[in-house]
């Protein structure tokens, strides 16, 4: 009897222990299932509250890495720059920075030049990378694209260097000529010759300073603040009058023609300066006893009606390699001829800025030995006024060709024939 009781007690104890073990195993299994795995770190939200929202509004490219260097969060800009590929940070120096920051918790920053993907030109992408710890396990990488800022800085440095050089040339010449006048005070002929040279250099210096002022003005001023309807034929007549003396000296015939009664909407002074620069260049770079023509016409495009004003010459022409650079500041196709004509290399840069600020563009067709055609393409007065009122950007259509110069409508100008080769 005692034996049976002992067996029963042992069986009861064994059952209780089995139940306890089963319950503990079940609890442990539940706990293990709830524990986050490496895979779940990338599928479940692991960022601290509010960080995702902050990262979405940052202008910088943002990448968040976990303790295994896997990408938890990356902005679209980071993918666009090629920083993230295949769920991994693809830039080794940035990855090493993240590991060092994860180890010691220090914030690090460095500027790098990265190869630009998708181009065969070997251009570098300048970036500034900053790494900081984010919580106890994550690391935040912020990358700022400095490429455009560096380009603008380089343009500014070149501009300052060019201005310094261009100013020193006439100023130095004036200094030397003044010394020559003093030394030749007893020789009236020499004084007269040196004084004439001084006038030329002073005129060149005045023109350079004025064009620098004009370029600064068209870059900083909004032409639509003082906009008004401007008759195209009045702009053409003003440009011809501006260059009449220089054209007469070289026996160059100027011809005007095209569609009458056309109007632009913008700053009259800036438009007159732009067209005047084109005509002046055509006269300066044309041989004697040739022709320069100005023609205007209306062109209907998907973005609205536009006015094209073409200035055609029969000059030396522009080579293919120079066409892309003629609108750069201080760039001269023929420096020797520019010195002879007093050119500063800023005229076409002013034309480009005036066209852009009025919602248009300027293009060039040219063939060496056959002449050039510069075409100003600007919105017609009604279209430009409506778009300026609604503060919307103009939709320019690319790919137009320079028009042939038609016969003039007025009898005071001699007709200019169309060039033999058109763009």
Short mmCIF file of N, CA and C in Angstrom, two decimals, residues 69 100 113 127 141 190 213 230 239 241 244 286 297 309 317 348 365 372 400 404 409-410:
data_model
loop_
_atom_site.label_atom_id
_atom_site.label_comp_id
_atom_site.label_asym_id
_atom_site.label_seq_id
_atom_site.Cartn_x
_atom_site.Cartn_y
_atom_site.Cartn_z
N UNK A 69 26.24 47.88 -41.31
CA UNK A 69 26.50 48.70 -42.49
C UNK A 69 25.44 48.56 -43.56
N UNK A 100 33.96 54.31 -38.25
CA UNK A 100 34.73 55.00 -37.20
C UNK A 100 33.80 55.75 -36.25
N UNK A 113 35.81 64.06 -53.98
CA UNK A 113 35.51 64.15 -55.41
C UNK A 113 35.18 62.74 -55.89
N UNK A 127 31.45 66.63 -53.37
CA UNK A 127 30.46 66.47 -52.30
C UNK A 127 31.12 66.74 -50.96
N UNK A 141 24.34 59.59 -42.27
CA UNK A 141 25.26 60.19 -43.24
C UNK A 141 24.50 61.23 -44.06
N UNK A 190 55.13 114.29 -81.98
CA UNK A 190 55.11 113.12 -81.09
C UNK A 190 54.03 113.26 -80.03
N UNK A 213 29.34 97.51 -66.18
CA UNK A 213 28.15 98.04 -65.49
C UNK A 213 26.88 97.48 -66.12
N UNK A 230 7.40 97.29 -76.71
CA UNK A 230 8.50 97.87 -77.46
C UNK A 230 8.37 97.47 -78.93
N UNK A 239 19.49 100.51 -83.45
CA UNK A 239 20.73 99.76 -83.59
C UNK A 239 21.50 100.20 -84.83
N UNK A 241 21.33 103.20 -86.30
CA UNK A 241 21.88 104.53 -86.04
C UNK A 241 23.13 104.46 -85.17
N UNK A 244 25.99 103.44 -87.52
CA UNK A 244 26.02 104.03 -88.86
C UNK A 244 27.41 104.60 -89.18
N UNK A 286 33.06 92.43 -89.97
CA UNK A 286 32.82 92.30 -91.40
C UNK A 286 33.88 93.04 -92.19
N UNK A 297 10.75 88.63 -87.73
CA UNK A 297 9.57 87.90 -88.16
C UNK A 297 8.89 87.28 -86.94
N UNK A 309 14.56 88.00 -84.29
CA UNK A 309 15.30 89.09 -84.91
C UNK A 309 16.68 88.54 -85.28
N UNK A 317 33.21 84.70 -90.10
CA UNK A 317 32.58 83.48 -89.61
C UNK A 317 33.20 82.99 -88.31
N UNK A 348 28.42 89.85 -76.26
CA UNK A 348 27.53 88.70 -76.44
C UNK A 348 27.07 88.13 -75.10
N UNK A 365 24.27 80.81 -86.00
CA UNK A 365 24.69 79.97 -87.12
C UNK A 365 25.86 80.66 -87.77
N UNK A 372 28.04 85.04 -90.48
CA UNK A 372 27.32 84.55 -89.29
C UNK A 372 25.93 85.14 -89.24
N UNK A 400 15.33 75.80 -83.51
CA UNK A 400 14.98 76.66 -84.63
C UNK A 400 16.21 76.96 -85.47
N UNK A 404 16.53 83.36 -93.37
CA UNK A 404 17.14 84.18 -94.40
C UNK A 404 16.65 85.61 -94.24
N UNK A 409 11.08 96.46 -96.15
CA UNK A 409 9.82 97.10 -96.47
C UNK A 409 9.97 98.59 -96.69
N UNK A 410 11.12 99.16 -96.30
CA UNK A 410 11.32 100.59 -96.46
C UNK A 410 12.35 100.84 -97.53
#
